[in-house]
Amino acid sequence: MVCFEATKEFTFGGHGGSVDQVCWHASNPELLSTASGDKSVRIWDARYQKCAATINTKGENINITWSPDGNTIAVGNKEDLVTFIDSRTYKIKAEEQFNFEVNEISWNNQSSLFFLTNGQGCIHILSYPELELQHVLKAHPGTCICIEFDPTGRYFATGSADALVSLWDVDELACVRTFSRLDWPVRTISFSHDGQLLASASEDLVIDIAEVETVSEGSGTFPLKLPTFTVAWHPKMYLLAYACDDKEQYDRKRDTGNLKVFGFPSD
C-alpha cells in the first residue's frame, strides 16, 4: 500500500470568487493554476505561496487544465466557452464555443487529443490543435463530470453523477474497473505523479484516496469540513492541492477564493 504523510497546510488567497478548479504544471513543481468564478485564471508560485500572474477571461470559469508540454492552459466557463492561454506569455491565443454542456476538459499525454466530458454521460474526443471531432465515448448513464489522465499513460479516469469513478484503458477506450466509495456525484479526480493513487472528492466531506490497481483497498480518506470540488496531486510528490466550496451559504465566517495545499513539511 502506498501511503503519504500530510504535515502542513498553506492557504493561497487572492481570487474574488470561489475557486472551482486547480491544476499543477505538468513538469514544473513550483507552478499551479486556478479557475475562478471571478472571471479570471491565476498562476501561483508554490515556493512563495503567491500569485505569479492573473489572466482575465470571459464568463465565470468552472474548469481548467494544463497541457502536458506546459505551454498552454485551457479554461472553460459556465457558457461552455473554452479559452486557450499561452502560459509563457499569459495571453489568450484561441477560444472555442461548444453547443453542449462542457463539464471538464483534458489533453491526452501526447497533447494530440483534447477530451471534454458532457451532461449526457459522454466524452467528446477532439484532435488538437484543430479541435475536430474524432470520437464520442458513452462513459456513464448519468452526467459525466470530470476526467483525468494517468501520468504513466496507461489509463484515464472519469467521475460521474452516479457517484462512480471509472478507470479506462487509454488504447482500448474500455472501462477496466470502477471505484464506488463516494455517495455523492464525483466532482473532481486526480492521479498522483506515479499513477498509483487516485484522489476523488464531492459533497461527501472527504477526499477519497484509492490505489489504482486495487478496487477493494485504498490508502484512506482525508476528512474535510466543506464540500470539495477540485483536487490536484503535485507532479512529483505526494502533495495535494484542493479548494473547498467556501461560499457564504456553507460558512459565513470564511473568506471565499482560497486554495489549500496539504503536505508541505513543517518548519
XYZ file of C-alpha atoms in Angstrom:
267
model
C 0.000 0.000 0.000
C 1.276 3.454 -0.917
C 0.968 5.999 1.897
C 1.786 9.666 2.322
C 2.012 11.870 5.383
C 0.379 15.288 5.197
C 2.127 17.577 7.669
C 1.167 21.171 6.948
C -1.446 23.191 5.086
C -0.976 26.509 3.261
C -3.678 28.877 2.012
C -3.232 30.934 -1.169
C -5.632 33.905 -1.142
C -6.474 36.376 -3.888
C -9.438 35.330 -6.017
C -12.570 37.440 -5.693
C -14.866 34.431 -6.094
C -14.906 30.714 -5.430
C -12.042 28.585 -6.779
C -13.751 25.967 -8.941
C -10.742 24.026 -10.170
C -6.983 23.770 -9.653
C -4.217 22.062 -11.653
C -0.431 21.793 -11.422
C 2.022 22.445 -14.235
C 2.844 19.039 -15.723
C 6.607 19.272 -15.140
C 7.329 22.427 -13.118
C 6.669 21.571 -9.440
C 6.540 25.234 -8.410
C 3.600 26.300 -10.581
C -0.119 25.642 -10.300
C -3.147 27.387 -11.756
C -6.714 28.047 -10.635
C -10.011 28.777 -12.379
C -12.447 31.013 -10.525
C -15.948 32.370 -10.733
C -14.428 35.862 -10.613
C -13.750 35.530 -14.392
C -10.027 35.047 -14.025
C -7.276 32.436 -14.126
C -4.399 32.732 -11.672
C -0.975 31.106 -11.825
C 0.647 30.548 -8.426
C 4.228 30.057 -7.285
C 4.121 27.342 -4.617
C 7.572 28.259 -3.290
C 6.393 31.637 -2.060
C 2.630 30.987 -1.795
C 1.857 33.978 -4.017
C 0.230 34.759 -7.344
C 2.618 34.931 -10.319
C 0.075 36.024 -12.949
C -3.621 36.840 -13.400
C -5.401 36.368 -16.751
C -8.874 37.847 -17.181
C -11.316 35.690 -19.156
C -14.913 35.771 -20.384
C -17.556 34.421 -18.013
C -17.371 32.504 -14.747
C -14.729 29.775 -15.008
C -15.504 26.246 -13.839
C -12.734 24.019 -15.247
C -9.048 24.242 -16.119
C -6.269 22.000 -17.441
C -2.586 22.419 -18.287
C -1.211 20.798 -21.436
C 1.427 18.089 -20.817
C 4.105 20.207 -22.523
C 3.302 23.049 -20.128
C 2.824 25.653 -22.856
C -0.962 26.012 -22.826
C -3.708 26.349 -20.238
C -7.292 25.597 -21.274
C -10.114 27.017 -19.156
C -13.857 26.544 -19.582
C -16.661 28.760 -18.313
C -20.341 28.309 -17.474
C -21.332 29.239 -21.044
C -19.346 26.258 -22.466
C -16.663 28.517 -23.912
C -13.141 27.055 -23.728
C -10.288 29.563 -23.754
C -6.697 28.577 -24.573
C -3.996 30.624 -22.807
C -0.290 30.703 -23.667
C 1.278 30.046 -20.261
C 4.587 31.616 -21.317
C 3.140 34.997 -22.310
C -0.111 34.846 -20.259
C -2.020 35.830 -23.417
C -5.217 34.277 -24.787
C -4.427 32.591 -28.122
C -7.749 30.899 -29.040
C -11.360 30.412 -27.969
C -13.819 27.643 -28.874
C -17.570 27.771 -28.222
C -19.354 24.416 -27.793
C -23.087 23.808 -28.217
C -23.353 21.221 -25.414
C -22.711 21.205 -21.685
C -18.941 21.015 -21.124
C -18.139 19.808 -17.616
C -14.393 19.173 -17.696
C -11.521 19.217 -20.170
C -8.157 17.484 -20.573
C -5.420 16.722 -23.075
C -4.067 13.231 -23.555
C -0.425 12.764 -22.532
C 0.844 13.500 -26.054
C -1.199 16.740 -26.359
C -2.540 15.391 -29.660
C -6.132 14.885 -28.462
C -8.426 17.098 -26.401
C -11.131 15.461 -24.250
C -14.376 17.026 -22.968
C -16.972 15.464 -20.646
C -20.631 16.426 -21.084
C -24.042 16.343 -19.450
C -25.195 13.277 -21.404
C -22.583 10.983 -19.863
C -20.314 11.191 -22.929
C -16.684 12.018 -23.606
C -16.003 14.004 -26.777
C -12.534 13.362 -28.199
C -11.148 16.087 -30.483
C -7.918 16.448 -32.415
C -5.570 19.169 -31.160
C -4.923 21.900 -32.119
C -7.509 21.529 -34.925
C -10.329 20.662 -32.448
C -12.025 18.370 -34.958
C -14.293 15.648 -33.517
C -12.708 12.172 -33.625
C -14.908 10.062 -31.353
C -17.783 10.215 -28.845
C -17.483 7.704 -25.996
C -20.511 6.832 -23.841
C -18.919 6.646 -20.389
C -21.710 6.842 -17.793
C -25.515 6.588 -17.667
C -25.643 9.994 -15.955
C -23.745 13.250 -16.323
C -20.010 12.731 -16.883
C -18.468 15.400 -14.686
C -14.672 15.071 -14.566
C -11.756 13.455 -16.390
C -8.067 12.940 -15.612
C -5.171 11.173 -17.377
C -2.720 8.863 -15.634
C 0.825 10.336 -15.851
C 2.212 6.943 -16.920
C -0.059 6.853 -19.983
C -1.920 3.633 -19.129
C -5.284 4.989 -18.044
C -7.643 7.886 -17.801
C -10.380 8.187 -15.177
C -13.831 9.763 -15.208
C -16.157 10.803 -12.398
C -19.916 10.926 -12.760
C -23.212 11.969 -11.211
C -23.773 8.258 -10.493
C -21.126 8.591 -7.699
C -18.741 6.271 -9.560
C -15.139 6.781 -10.623
C -14.372 4.746 -13.770
C -10.893 3.725 -14.874
C -10.356 3.447 -18.654
C -7.667 1.850 -20.782
C -6.236 4.627 -22.984
C -5.502 2.441 -26.006
C -8.694 0.364 -25.991
C -11.063 3.098 -24.721
C -12.550 0.396 -22.481
C -13.513 0.606 -18.799
C -11.312 -1.721 -16.697
C -12.692 -1.029 -13.185
C -14.813 1.317 -11.087
C -14.472 2.819 -7.601
C -17.612 3.402 -5.562
C -16.604 4.748 -2.147
C -18.293 8.155 -2.522
C -22.021 8.668 -2.029
C -22.446 11.953 -3.909
C -21.727 12.877 -7.560
C -17.975 12.771 -8.151
C -16.885 16.359 -8.762
C -13.121 16.008 -9.080
C -10.396 13.371 -9.551
C -6.605 13.434 -9.760
C -3.823 10.872 -10.279
C -0.644 11.014 -8.218
C 2.650 11.626 -10.052
C 3.421 7.889 -10.252
C -0.096 6.887 -11.271
C -0.534 4.665 -8.196
C -3.065 6.800 -6.299
C -6.335 8.348 -7.434
C -7.929 11.092 -5.338
C -11.622 11.927 -5.714
C -13.992 14.277 -3.901
C -17.521 15.647 -3.835
C -20.071 16.751 -1.234
C -19.074 13.762 0.928
C -16.822 15.950 3.171
C -13.864 13.663 2.486
C -11.204 13.270 -0.167
C -11.040 9.573 -1.055
C -7.602 8.221 -1.968
C -7.691 4.884 -3.787
C -4.987 2.591 -5.099
C -5.438 2.466 -8.862
C -4.762 -1.251 -9.276
C -6.999 -2.345 -6.364
C -10.760 -1.975 -6.074
C -11.316 -3.297 -2.540
C -8.453 -1.498 -0.798
C -7.412 2.114 -0.589
C -4.984 4.393 1.130
C -7.768 6.049 3.102
C -9.773 9.233 3.252
C -8.906 12.797 4.155
C -11.721 14.418 6.214
C -12.975 17.928 5.384
C -15.465 20.406 6.800
C -16.838 21.596 3.451
C -17.656 20.070 0.051
C -14.605 19.866 -2.218
C -14.980 20.286 -5.961
C -11.322 20.322 -7.056
C -8.222 18.304 -6.108
C -4.824 18.044 -7.824
C -1.754 15.979 -6.961
C 1.682 17.588 -7.223
C 3.536 16.446 -10.402
C 6.477 14.974 -8.460
C 5.485 14.378 -4.821
C 2.599 13.260 -2.634
C 1.308 16.800 -2.100
C -2.358 17.502 -2.679
C -3.828 20.867 -3.691
C -7.554 21.383 -3.216
C -10.223 24.048 -2.824
C -13.426 23.756 -0.812
C -16.783 25.237 -1.710
C -16.325 28.117 0.743
C -19.262 30.217 -0.381
C -21.146 32.037 2.337
C -24.064 29.617 2.414
C -21.720 26.994 3.854
C -19.810 29.098 6.359
C -20.328 32.842 6.727
C -17.126 33.279 8.708
C -14.831 32.073 5.931
C -13.421 34.045 3.003
C -14.033 32.738 -0.495
C -11.426 32.070 -3.174
C -8.837 30.168 -1.118
C -6.554 27.445 -2.435
C -5.100 24.920 0.034
C -2.040 22.710 -0.369
C -1.678 19.835 2.080
C 1.597 18.038 2.617
C 4.328 20.679 2.746
C 6.789 19.687 5.509
C 6.606 21.594 8.777
C 9.297 24.142 9.612
